[in-house]
PDB file of C-alpha atoms in Angstrom:
ATOM      1  CA  MET M  22     -88.411-154.850 193.139  1.00 64.00           C
ATOM      2  CA  ARG M  23     -88.483-151.766 190.996  1.00 75.00           C
ATOM      3  CA  ILE M  24     -85.858-150.421 188.595  1.00 81.00           C
ATOM      4  CA  ARG M  25     -85.895-146.722 187.841  1.00 83.00           C
ATOM      5  CA  ASN M  26     -82.680-146.602 185.850  1.00 89.00           C
ATOM      6  CA  LEU M  27     -83.755-146.730 182.196  1.00 89.00           C
ATOM      7  CA  LEU M  28     -80.267-147.796 181.093  1.00 90.00           C
ATOM      8  CA  ALA M  29     -80.593-150.957 183.179  1.00 91.00           C
ATOM      9  CA  VAL M  30     -84.096-151.552 181.808  1.00 91.00           C
ATOM     10  CA  THR M  31     -82.762-151.265 178.248  1.00 92.00           C
ATOM     11  CA  MET M  32     -80.017-153.762 179.007  1.00 92.00           C
ATOM     12  CA  LEU M  33     -82.553-156.178 180.482  1.00 93.00           C
ATOM     13  CA  THR M  34     -84.737-155.813 177.378  1.00 93.00           C
ATOM     14  CA  GLY M  35     -81.789-156.724 175.177  1.00 93.00           C
ATOM     15  CA  ILE M  36     -80.926-159.728 177.343  1.00 94.00           C
ATOM     16  CA  TYR M  37     -84.558-160.834 177.261  1.00 94.00           C
ATOM     17  CA  SER M  38     -84.571-160.661 173.452  1.00 94.00           C
ATOM     18  CA  LEU M  39     -81.390-162.704 173.292  1.00 94.00           C
ATOM     19  CA  ILE M  40     -82.896-165.383 175.567  1.00 95.00           C
ATOM     20  CA  VAL M  41     -86.052-165.453 173.443  1.00 95.00           C
ATOM     21  CA  ALA M  42     -83.834-165.865 170.357  1.00 95.00           C
ATOM     22  CA  VAL M  43     -82.182-168.890 171.999  1.00 95.00           C
ATOM     23  CA  LEU M  44     -85.661-170.248 172.752  1.00 95.00           C
ATOM     24  CA  PHE M  45     -86.595-169.884 169.063  1.00 94.00           C
ATOM     25  CA  VAL M  46     -83.452-171.816 168.085  1.00 93.00           C
ATOM     26  CA  LEU M  47     -84.420-174.592 170.494  1.00 93.00           C
ATOM     27  CA  LEU M  48     -87.884-174.656 168.871  1.00 90.00           C
ATOM     28  CA  ASP M  49     -86.245-175.104 165.420  1.00 88.00           C
ATOM     29  CA  ALA M  50     -87.187-171.654 164.153  1.00 89.00           C
ATOM     30  CA  PRO M  51     -83.790-170.219 163.115  1.00 89.00           C
ATOM     31  CA  ASP M  52     -85.317-167.610 160.777  1.00 89.00           C
ATOM     32  CA  VAL M  53     -87.281-166.020 163.610  1.00 91.00           C
ATOM     33  CA  ALA M  54     -84.339-166.405 165.985  1.00 92.00           C
ATOM     34  CA  LEU M  55     -82.067-164.506 163.595  1.00 90.00           C
ATOM     35  CA  THR M  56     -84.612-161.685 163.351  1.00 90.00           C
ATOM     36  CA  GLU M  57     -85.169-161.540 167.104  1.00 92.00           C
ATOM     37  CA  ALA M  58     -81.450-161.461 167.869  1.00 91.00           C
ATOM     38  CA  ALA M  59     -80.685-158.801 165.258  1.00 89.00           C
ATOM     39  CA  VAL M  60     -83.707-156.553 165.869  1.00 90.00           C
ATOM     40  CA  GLY M  61     -84.534-157.114 169.537  1.00 89.00           C
ATOM     41  CA  ALA M  62     -81.072-157.463 170.983  1.00 88.00           C
ATOM     42  CA  GLY M  63     -79.259-155.316 168.409  1.00 86.00           C
ATOM     43  CA  LEU M  64     -80.951-152.425 166.690  1.00 89.00           C
ATOM     44  CA  MET M  65     -83.787-151.827 169.160  1.00 91.00           C
ATOM     45  CA  VAL M  66     -81.382-151.522 172.093  1.00 92.00           C
ATOM     46  CA  ILE M  67     -79.290-149.029 170.120  1.00 90.00           C
ATOM     47  CA  LEU M  68     -82.379-146.937 169.306  1.00 90.00           C
ATOM     48  CA  MET M  69     -83.469-147.045 172.975  1.00 91.00           C
ATOM     49  CA  LEU M  70     -79.978-145.950 174.046  1.00 89.00           C
ATOM     50  CA  GLY M  71     -80.244-143.109 171.540  1.00 87.00           C
ATOM     51  CA  THR M  72     -83.574-142.090 173.063  1.00 87.00           C
ATOM     52  CA  ILE M  73     -82.086-142.209 176.573  1.00 89.00           C
ATOM     53  CA  ALA M  74     -79.185-140.038 175.403  1.00 86.00           C
ATOM     54  CA  LEU M  75     -81.717-137.511 174.078  1.00 85.00           C
ATOM     55  CA  THR M  76     -83.984-137.522 177.119  1.00 85.00           C
ATOM     56  CA  THR M  77     -83.112-138.777 180.589  1.00 84.00           C
ATOM     57  CA  GLN M  78     -81.715-141.835 182.269  1.00 83.00           C
ATOM     58  CA  GLU M  79     -83.969-141.919 185.328  1.00 83.00           C
ATOM     59  CA  GLU M  80     -87.659-142.615 185.393  1.00 81.00           C
ATOM     60  CA  ARG M  81     -89.615-139.847 187.087  1.00 81.00           C
ATOM     61  CA  ARG M  82     -90.884-140.761 190.524  1.00 79.00           C
ATOM     62  CA  GLN M  83     -94.641-140.868 190.819  1.00 74.00           C
ATOM     63  CA  SER M  84     -96.693-141.199 193.914  1.00 70.00           C
ATOM     64  CA  MET M  85     -97.829-144.817 194.047  1.00 69.00           C
ATOM     65  CA  ARG M  86    -101.308-145.440 195.347  1.00 73.00           C
ATOM     66  CA  HIS M  87    -102.444-149.009 195.599  1.00 76.00           C
ATOM     67  CA  ASN M  88    -105.399-149.503 193.309  1.00 83.00           C
ATOM     68  CA  LEU M  89    -107.443-152.485 194.397  1.00 88.00           C
ATOM     69  CA  LEU M  90    -109.786-152.367 191.405  1.00 91.00           C
ATOM     70  CA  ALA M  91    -106.833-152.604 189.013  1.00 90.00           C
ATOM     71  CA  LEU M  92    -105.503-155.622 190.904  1.00 92.00           C
ATOM     72  CA  VAL M  93    -108.892-157.369 190.629  1.00 94.00           C
ATOM     73  CA  VAL M  94    -109.142-156.657 186.871  1.00 95.00           C
ATOM     74  CA  VAL M  95    -105.610-157.938 186.262  1.00 95.00           C
ATOM     75  CA  ALA M  96    -106.239-161.073 188.326  1.00 96.00           C
ATOM     76  CA  ILE M  97    -109.470-161.898 186.483  1.00 97.00           C
ATOM     77  CA  THR M  98    -107.897-161.292 183.055  1.00 97.00           C
ATOM     78  CA  GLY M  99    -104.907-163.441 183.954  1.00 96.00           C
ATOM     79  CA  ALA M 100    -107.120-166.245 185.229  1.00 97.00           C
ATOM     80  CA  ALA M 101    -109.195-166.091 182.018  1.00 96.00           C
ATOM     81  CA  LEU M 102    -106.049-166.315 179.879  1.00 96.00           C
ATOM     82  CA  ILE M 103    -104.715-169.273 181.850  1.00 95.00           C
ATOM     83  CA  TYR M 104    -108.119-170.975 181.530  1.00 95.00           C
ATOM     84  CA  ALA M 105    -107.985-170.375 177.753  1.00 93.00           C
ATOM     85  CA  THR M 106    -104.607-172.106 177.460  1.00 91.00           C
ATOM     86  CA  LEU M 107    -106.233-175.349 178.665  1.00 90.00           C
ATOM     87  CA  ASP M 108    -108.054-175.557 175.299  1.00 87.00           C
ATOM     88  CA  MET M 109    -104.879-175.140 173.257  1.00 87.00           C
ATOM     89  CA  PRO M 110    -103.336-178.206 171.594  1.00 86.00           C
ATOM     90  CA  LEU M 111    -100.278-179.706 173.263  1.00 85.00           C
ATOM     91  CA  PHE M 112     -96.843-178.602 172.104  1.00 81.00           C
ATOM     92  CA  GLY M 113     -95.858-180.557 168.990  1.00 79.00           C
ATOM     93  CA  ASP M 114     -99.284-182.212 168.656  1.00 83.00           C
ATOM     94  CA  PRO M 115     -99.502-183.460 165.026  1.00 83.00           C
ATOM     95  CA  GLU M 116    -103.296-183.107 165.099  1.00 85.00           C
ATOM     96  CA  ALA M 117    -103.157-179.417 166.023  1.00 85.00           C
ATOM     97  CA  PRO M 118    -105.229-177.251 163.628  1.00 83.00           C
ATOM     98  CA  ALA M 119    -102.108-175.403 162.510  1.00 80.00           C
ATOM     99  CA  HIS M 120    -100.577-178.666 161.274  1.00 82.00           C
ATOM    100  CA  VAL M 121    -103.509-180.159 159.381  1.00 86.00           C
ATOM    101  CA  HIS M 122    -104.844-177.259 157.314  1.00 83.00           C
ATOM    102  CA  LEU M 123    -102.289-175.651 154.983  1.00 84.00           C
ATOM    103  CA  SER M 124     -98.979-176.886 156.361  1.00 84.00           C
ATOM    104  CA  PRO M 125     -99.054-180.312 154.629  1.00 86.00           C
ATOM    105  CA  ARG M 126     -99.635-178.604 151.279  1.00 85.00           C
ATOM    106  CA  PHE M 127     -96.686-176.253 151.838  1.00 86.00           C
ATOM    107  CA  THR M 128     -94.289-178.883 153.156  1.00 84.00           C
ATOM    108  CA  GLN M 129     -95.115-181.499 150.523  1.00 86.00           C
ATOM    109  CA  GLU M 130     -95.516-179.458 147.371  1.00 85.00           C
ATOM    110  CA  SER M 131     -93.401-176.315 147.789  1.00 84.00           C
ATOM    111  CA  PRO M 132     -90.083-178.043 146.851  1.00 83.00           C
ATOM    112  CA  ASP M 133     -91.559-178.998 143.455  1.00 83.00           C
ATOM    113  CA  GLU M 134     -93.617-175.879 142.991  1.00 83.00           C
ATOM    114  CA  ILE M 135     -91.053-173.239 144.005  1.00 83.00           C
ATOM    115  CA  GLY M 136     -87.826-175.194 143.720  1.00 81.00           C
ATOM    116  CA  ILE M 137     -85.993-173.838 146.768  1.00 85.00           C
ATOM    117  CA  PRO M 138     -85.272-175.830 149.927  1.00 85.00           C
ATOM    118  CA  ASN M 139     -86.036-173.166 152.558  1.00 85.00           C
ATOM    119  CA  MET M 140     -89.811-173.418 152.977  1.00 85.00           C
ATOM    120  CA  VAL M 141     -89.951-170.387 155.229  1.00 86.00           C
ATOM    121  CA  THR M 142     -88.668-168.300 152.339  1.00 87.00           C
ATOM    122  CA  SER M 143     -91.109-169.986 149.934  1.00 87.00           C
ATOM    123  CA  VAL M 144     -94.079-169.160 152.148  1.00 87.00           C
ATOM    124  CA  LEU M 145     -92.919-165.640 152.986  1.00 87.00           C
ATOM    125  CA  ALA M 146     -91.899-164.542 149.526  1.00 87.00           C
ATOM    126  CA  SER M 147     -94.201-166.488 147.221  1.00 87.00           C
ATOM    127  CA  TYR M 148     -97.351-167.892 148.863  1.00 88.00           C
ATOM    128  CA  ARG M 149     -97.615-164.884 151.161  1.00 88.00           C
ATOM    129  CA  GLY M 150     -95.989-162.400 148.806  1.00 89.00           C
ATOM    130  CA  ILE M 151     -98.583-159.677 149.255  1.00 92.00           C
ATOM    131  CA  ASP M 152     -98.212-159.885 153.057  1.00 93.00           C
ATOM    132  CA  THR M 153     -94.483-159.417 152.678  1.00 92.00           C
ATOM    133  CA  LEU M 154     -95.012-156.470 150.350  1.00 93.00           C
ATOM    134  CA  GLY M 155     -97.258-154.933 152.994  1.00 93.00           C
ATOM    135  CA  GLU M 156     -94.572-155.602 155.594  1.00 93.00           C
ATOM    136  CA  ALA M 157     -91.972-153.793 153.487  1.00 93.00           C
ATOM    137  CA  VAL M 158     -94.356-150.854 153.113  1.00 95.00           C
ATOM    138  CA  VAL M 159     -94.889-150.775 156.900  1.00 95.00           C
ATOM    139  CA  VAL M 160     -91.112-150.691 157.452  1.00 94.00           C
ATOM    140  CA  PHE M 161     -90.867-147.842 154.948  1.00 95.00           C
ATOM    141  CA  ALA M 162     -93.717-146.011 156.704  1.00 95.00           C
ATOM    142  CA  ALA M 163     -91.821-146.317 160.001  1.00 92.00           C
ATOM    143  CA  ALA M 164     -88.873-144.502 158.425  1.00 93.00           C
ATOM    144  CA  VAL M 165     -91.149-141.767 157.074  1.00 94.00           C
ATOM    145  CA  GLY M 166     -92.737-141.311 160.498  1.00 93.00           C
ATOM    146  CA  VAL M 167     -89.395-141.055 162.295  1.00 91.00           C
ATOM    147  CA  LEU M 168     -88.123-138.609 159.673  1.00 92.00           C
ATOM    148  CA  LEU M 169     -91.177-136.412 160.197  1.00 92.00           C
ATOM    149  CA  VAL M 170     -90.798-136.404 163.982  1.00 89.00           C
ATOM    150  CA  LEU M 171     -87.028-136.433 164.518  1.00 86.00           C
ATOM    151  CA  GLY M 172     -85.585-134.974 161.306  1.00 83.00           C
ATOM    152  CA  THR M 173     -82.954-136.503 159.089  1.00 82.00           C
ATOM    153  CA  GLY M 174     -80.054-136.492 161.544  1.00 79.00           C
ATOM    154  CA  ALA M 175     -77.710-135.259 158.830  1.00 81.00           C
ATOM    155  CA  VAL M 176     -74.431-134.089 160.350  1.00 77.00           C
ATOM    156  CA  ARG M 177     -73.025-132.230 157.366  1.00 67.00           C
ATOM    157  CA  GLY M 178     -73.056-128.445 157.554  1.00 60.00           C
ATOM    158  CA  ARG M 179     -73.871-128.517 161.249  1.00 57.00           C
ATOM    159  CA  GLY M 180     -71.300-127.096 163.656  1.00 50.00           C
ATOM    160  CA  HIS M 181     -71.206-127.391 167.418  1.00 47.00           C
ATOM    161  CA  GLY M 182     -71.967-123.730 168.024  1.00 43.00           C
ATOM    162  CA  ASN M 183     -75.048-123.201 165.871  1.00 44.00           C
ATOM    163  CA  ARG M 184     -77.656-125.620 167.092  1.00 45.00           C
ATOM    164  CA  GLY M 185     -80.499-123.245 166.298  1.00 45.00           C
ATOM    165  CA  ARG M 186     -79.495-123.123 162.644  1.00 44.00           C
ATOM    166  CA  ALA M 187     -79.100-126.882 162.584  1.00 45.00           C
ATOM    167  CA  ARG M 188     -82.569-127.346 164.003  1.00 46.00           C
ATOM    168  CA  ARG M 189     -84.059-125.054 161.373  1.00 45.00           C
ATOM    169  CA  GLU M 190     -82.280-127.097 158.697  1.00 46.00           C
ATOM    170  CA  ASP M 191     -83.779-130.228 160.179  1.00 47.00           C
ATOM    171  CA  GLN M 192     -87.249-128.843 159.764  1.00 47.00           C
ATOM    172  CA  ASP M 193     -86.525-127.744 156.215  1.00 46.00           C
ATOM    173  CA  GLU M 194     -85.201-131.132 155.229  1.00 44.00           C
ATOM    174  CA  ALA M 195     -87.944-133.176 156.810  1.00 42.00           C
ATOM    175  CA  PRO M 196     -90.265-134.337 154.034  1.00 40.00           C
TER     176      PRO M 196
ATOM    177  CA  MET C  23     -63.717-144.400 171.659  1.00 55.00           C
ATOM    178  CA  ASN C  24     -60.426-144.134 169.793  1.00 63.00           C
ATOM    179  CA  ARG C  25     -58.517-144.517 173.044  1.00 74.00           C
ATOM    180  CA  TYR C  26     -59.572-148.135 173.479  1.00 81.00           C
ATOM    181  CA  ILE C  27     -57.143-149.881 171.153  1.00 87.00           C
ATOM    182  CA  VAL C  28     -58.478-153.398 171.777  1.00 89.00           C
ATOM    183  CA  LEU C  29     -62.041-152.381 170.954  1.00 86.00           C
ATOM    184  CA  ARG C  30     -60.876-150.471 167.893  1.00 86.00           C
ATOM    185  CA  VAL C  31     -58.808-153.300 166.423  1.00 89.00           C
ATOM    186  CA  ILE C  32     -61.303-156.063 167.152  1.00 90.00           C
ATOM    187  CA  THR C  33     -64.222-154.043 165.812  1.00 89.00           C
ATOM    188  CA  SER C  34     -62.341-153.082 162.668  1.00 88.00           C
ATOM    189  CA  LEU C  35     -61.766-156.774 162.070  1.00 92.00           C
ATOM    190  CA  MET C  36     -65.388-157.645 162.781  1.00 92.00           C
ATOM    191  CA  ILE C  37     -67.095-155.083 160.523  1.00 93.00           C
ATOM    192  CA  PRO C  38     -66.114-156.668 157.161  1.00 94.00           C
ATOM    193  CA  ILE C  39     -67.100-160.085 158.500  1.00 95.00           C
ATOM    194  CA  ILE C  40     -70.495-158.780 159.609  1.00 94.00           C
ATOM    195  CA  LEU C  41     -71.044-157.156 156.215  1.00 94.00           C
ATOM    196  CA  ILE C  42     -70.133-160.366 154.372  1.00 95.00           C
ATOM    197  CA  TYR C  43     -72.432-162.298 156.697  1.00 93.00           C
ATOM    198  CA  ALA C  44     -75.225-159.878 155.798  1.00 93.00           C
ATOM    199  CA  PHE C  45     -74.707-160.582 152.094  1.00 93.00           C
ATOM    200  CA  TYR C  46     -74.523-164.313 152.833  1.00 93.00           C
ATOM    201  CA  VAL C  47     -77.845-164.190 154.684  1.00 92.00           C
ATOM    202  CA  GLN C  48     -79.295-162.179 151.806  1.00 92.00           C
ATOM    203  CA  PHE C  49     -78.194-164.296 148.865  1.00 90.00           C
ATOM    204  CA  HIS C  50     -78.145-167.692 150.561  1.00 89.00           C
ATOM    205  CA  GLY C  51     -81.605-167.202 152.068  1.00 84.00           C
ATOM    206  CA  GLU C  52     -83.144-169.805 149.735  1.00 84.00           C
ATOM    207  CA  TYR C  53     -80.980-172.533 151.237  1.00 87.00           C
ATOM    208  CA  SER C  54     -80.311-171.482 154.824  1.00 85.00           C
ATOM    209  CA  PRO C  55     -82.178-169.486 157.469  1.00 84.00           C
ATOM    210  CA  GLY C  56     -82.552-165.848 156.727  1.00 82.00           C
ATOM    211  CA  GLY C  57     -83.605-163.577 153.925  1.00 86.00           C
ATOM    212  CA  GLY C  58     -83.919-159.940 153.065  1.00 88.00           C
ATOM    213  CA  PHE C  59     -85.223-158.737 156.415  1.00 91.00           C
ATOM    214  CA  GLN C  60     -82.496-160.383 158.498  1.00 91.00           C
ATOM    215  CA  ALA C  61     -79.777-159.395 156.027  1.00 93.00           C
ATOM    216  CA  GLY C  62     -80.880-155.760 156.096  1.00 93.00           C
ATOM    217  CA  ILE C  63     -80.786-155.616 159.881  1.00 93.00           C
ATOM    218  CA  VAL C  64     -77.353-157.268 160.053  1.00 92.00           C
ATOM    219  CA  PHE C  65     -76.071-154.783 157.460  1.00 93.00           C
ATOM    220  CA  THR C  66     -77.406-151.917 159.587  1.00 93.00           C
ATOM    221  CA  ALA C  67     -75.796-153.411 162.691  1.00 91.00           C
ATOM    222  CA  ALA C  68     -72.393-153.280 160.983  1.00 92.00           C
ATOM    223  CA  PHE C  69     -72.924-149.578 160.298  1.00 91.00           C
ATOM    224  CA  VAL C  70     -74.054-148.934 163.860  1.00 91.00           C
ATOM    225  CA  ILE C  71     -70.827-150.478 165.145  1.00 90.00           C
ATOM    226  CA  TYR C  72     -68.839-148.420 162.635  1.00 91.00           C
ATOM    227  CA  THR C  73     -70.578-145.268 163.877  1.00 90.00           C
ATOM    228  CA  LEU C  74     -69.885-146.086 167.533  1.00 86.00           C
ATOM    229  CA  LEU C  75     -66.219-146.423 166.621  1.00 87.00           C
ATOM    230  CA  TYR C  76     -65.574-143.642 164.102  1.00 86.00           C
ATOM    231  CA  GLY C  77     -68.410-141.196 164.693  1.00 86.00           C
ATOM    232  CA  LEU C  78     -71.576-140.293 162.845  1.00 88.00           C
ATOM    233  CA  GLU C  79     -69.818-138.014 160.392  1.00 89.00           C
ATOM    234  CA  SER C  80     -67.666-140.699 158.810  1.00 89.00           C
ATOM    235  CA  ALA C  81     -70.622-143.089 158.676  1.00 89.00           C
ATOM    236  CA  GLN C  82     -72.658-140.453 156.843  1.00 90.00           C
ATOM    237  CA  ARG C  83     -69.767-139.920 154.436  1.00 91.00           C
ATOM    238  CA  ALA C  84     -69.962-143.635 153.597  1.00 90.00           C
ATOM    239  CA  ILE C  85     -73.753-143.685 153.164  1.00 91.00           C
ATOM    240  CA  PRO C  86     -75.311-140.198 153.225  1.00 92.00           C
ATOM    241  CA  PRO C  87     -78.777-139.880 154.818  1.00 92.00           C
ATOM    242  CA  GLU C  88     -80.233-138.812 151.469  1.00 92.00           C
ATOM    243  CA  ALA C  89     -79.010-142.052 149.898  1.00 93.00           C
ATOM    244  CA  ALA C  90     -80.594-144.047 152.734  1.00 93.00           C
ATOM    245  CA  HIS C  91     -83.914-142.222 152.207  1.00 93.00           C
ATOM    246  CA  ALA C  92     -83.856-142.913 148.477  1.00 94.00           C
ATOM    247  CA  LEU C  93     -82.885-146.562 148.946  1.00 94.00           C
ATOM    248  CA  SER C  94     -85.660-147.222 151.452  1.00 94.00           C
ATOM    249  CA  ALA C  95     -88.181-146.211 148.772  1.00 94.00           C
ATOM    250  CA  ILE C  96     -86.291-147.989 145.965  1.00 95.00           C
ATOM    251  CA  GLY C  97     -86.475-151.320 147.823  1.00 94.00           C
ATOM    252  CA  VAL C  98     -90.270-151.158 148.148  1.00 94.00           C
ATOM    253  CA  LEU C  99     -90.575-150.069 144.512  1.00 95.00           C
ATOM    254  CA  LEU C 100     -88.356-152.977 143.401  1.00 94.00           C
ATOM    255  CA  PHE C 101     -90.650-155.349 145.279  1.00 93.00           C
ATOM    256  CA  ALA C 102     -93.759-153.828 143.709  1.00 93.00           C
ATOM    257  CA  ALA C 103     -92.071-153.813 140.285  1.00 93.00           C
ATOM    258  CA  PHE C 104     -91.847-157.615 140.419  1.00 92.00           C
ATOM    259  CA  GLY C 105     -95.571-157.691 141.149  1.00 91.00           C
ATOM    260  CA  PHE C 106     -96.448-155.459 138.204  1.00 92.00           C
ATOM    261  CA  ALA C 107     -93.994-157.270 135.927  1.00 92.00           C
ATOM    262  CA  SER C 108     -95.857-160.521 136.564  1.00 91.00           C
ATOM    263  CA  ILE C 109     -99.164-158.766 135.726  1.00 91.00           C
ATOM    264  CA  LEU C 110     -97.692-157.468 132.460  1.00 91.00           C
ATOM    265  CA  LEU C 111     -96.518-160.966 131.552  1.00 89.00           C
ATOM    266  CA  GLY C 112    -100.016-162.348 131.965  1.00 87.00           C
ATOM    267  CA  GLY C 113    -100.036-163.638 135.548  1.00 86.00           C
ATOM    268  CA  ASN C 114    -101.538-162.376 138.790  1.00 87.00           C
ATOM    269  CA  PHE C 115     -99.911-159.788 141.041  1.00 89.00           C
ATOM    270  CA  LEU C 116     -96.653-161.292 142.431  1.00 86.00           C
ATOM    271  CA  GLU C 117     -97.172-164.558 140.509  1.00 86.00           C
ATOM    272  CA  TYR C 118     -93.500-165.045 139.724  1.00 88.00           C
ATOM    273  CA  LYS C 119     -93.715-168.170 137.618  1.00 86.00           C
ATOM    274  CA  VAL C 120     -94.647-166.186 134.520  1.00 87.00           C
ATOM    275  CA  LEU C 121     -91.393-164.199 134.751  1.00 87.00           C
ATOM    276  CA  LEU C 122     -89.258-166.934 133.174  1.00 87.00           C
ATOM    277  CA  PRO C 123     -90.206-169.765 130.773  1.00 87.00           C
ATOM    278  CA  ASN C 124     -89.576-172.432 133.428  1.00 86.00           C
ATOM    279  CA  ASP C 125     -92.071-172.238 136.323  1.00 85.00           C
ATOM    280  CA  GLN C 126     -89.565-173.147 139.039  1.00 85.00           C
ATOM    281  CA  ALA C 127     -86.888-170.833 137.680  1.00 87.00           C
ATOM    282  CA  GLY C 128     -89.430-168.010 137.517  1.00 89.00           C
ATOM    283  CA  GLU C 129     -90.479-168.527 141.145  1.00 88.00           C
ATOM    284  CA  THR C 130     -86.855-168.618 142.305  1.00 88.00           C
ATOM    285  CA  PHE C 131     -85.995-165.529 140.258  1.00 90.00           C
ATOM    286  CA  GLY C 132     -88.968-163.645 141.701  1.00 90.00           C
ATOM    287  CA  ILE C 133     -88.119-164.657 145.267  1.00 91.00           C
ATOM    288  CA  ILE C 134     -84.494-163.564 144.900  1.00 91.00           C
ATOM    289  CA  GLY C 135     -85.668-160.264 143.431  1.00 92.00           C
ATOM    290  CA  ILE C 136     -88.192-159.404 146.092  1.00 92.00           C
ATOM    291  CA  GLU C 137     -85.846-160.517 148.875  1.00 92.00           C
ATOM    292  CA  LEU C 138     -83.327-158.070 147.453  1.00 93.00           C
ATOM    293  CA  GLY C 139     -85.999-155.378 147.570  1.00 94.00           C
ATOM    294  CA  VAL C 140     -86.849-156.221 151.200  1.00 94.00           C
ATOM    295  CA  GLY C 141     -83.155-156.264 152.107  1.00 94.00           C
ATOM    296  CA  ILE C 142     -82.510-152.856 150.560  1.00 95.00           C
ATOM    297  CA  THR C 143     -85.555-151.343 152.262  1.00 95.00           C
ATOM    298  CA  VAL C 144     -84.804-152.778 155.700  1.00 94.00           C
ATOM    299  CA  ALA C 145     -81.122-151.825 155.611  1.00 94.00           C
ATOM    300  CA  ALA C 146     -81.916-148.295 154.425  1.00 95.00           C
ATOM    301  CA  VAL C 147     -84.753-147.842 156.934  1.00 95.00           C
ATOM    302  CA  GLY C 148     -82.552-149.130 159.755  1.00 93.00           C
ATOM    303  CA  LEU C 149     -79.862-146.642 158.787  1.00 93.00           C
ATOM    304  CA  THR C 150     -82.422-143.834 158.499  1.00 93.00           C
ATOM    305  CA  LEU C 151     -83.814-144.553 161.981  1.00 92.00           C
ATOM    306  CA  PHE C 152     -80.326-144.772 163.447  1.00 92.00           C
ATOM    307  CA  TYR C 153     -79.200-141.532 161.763  1.00 91.00           C
ATOM    308  CA  SER C 154     -82.316-139.742 162.988  1.00 91.00           C
ATOM    309  CA  PHE C 155     -81.818-140.844 166.597  1.00 89.00           C
ATOM    310  CA  ALA C 156     -78.032-140.491 166.669  1.00 87.00           C
ATOM    311  CA  GLY C 157     -77.820-137.206 164.759  1.00 85.00           C
ATOM    312  CA  ARG C 158     -80.416-135.428 166.832  1.00 79.00           C
ATOM    313  CA  ARG C 159     -77.948-133.657 169.129  1.00 64.00           C
ATOM    314  CA  GLY C 160     -75.595-132.361 166.456  1.00 45.00           C
ATOM    315  CA  GLY C 161     -72.196-133.774 165.527  1.00 40.00           C
ATOM    316  CA  GLU C 162     -70.786-136.198 168.048  1.00 41.00           C
TER     317      GLU C 162
END
């Protein structure tokens, strides 16, 4: 089965994100679920729709030749990954490395140390504060990159008949 | 879009609720799921819906692109300012407990502050990205 309509693919991506968000809720990770639902199913789909509106709705047809070597490489990599999962701890195993190293310290002492009940926020904002600062800088860098490539998107002073002038303004305004 | 009266009415009712939910996620993040990042995205989502309904021009009258650009930098700077403030008060970078006399109160104050910075940055960056993609073809 192959879908060439990019609109349908975008819809499926959004639905997939929503299902993953439900999965995160079932795994008791509401913070991540909220992010996944808002970013994956919300904003990202809108940005993809914007891209489709700017480009095209149909994927270009390419001549498909069956590549046996690629199939072999994919099969071996997949088998290796499945073999690697056999070494992973079981789901919810209390002896898993992730649960014996730093987690007890965070769960037992963060209420006294930080004084707020949401431990995810404590870890994100305080114990891992520099990571979160870096994350904010990365988000900011994304905006700078998009501004450089696409322009500001400012509508003011841009009529329907003078697209050339508008484009020149875009380039002037881009930092 | 203005022809679809059901969509218009329902969405107009939803936008204030979404915005209030964004502020709830932002300022209640210490007690319930969420925080600056989620709040920023939800805030942007409200503006995206507003734009789909009333057009890019009215959305950019509410929050001009220049304001979004400035705010996306201000959020990061606010975050970093909390880090440097804790250095000036004798702690390490982003060690919030020196900010206030009480250790716990200082940590909570710092977390609320930097979450506000993250929220401002994410909301402004989301708006900037959306404006850039949506405004590419000229006024809609």
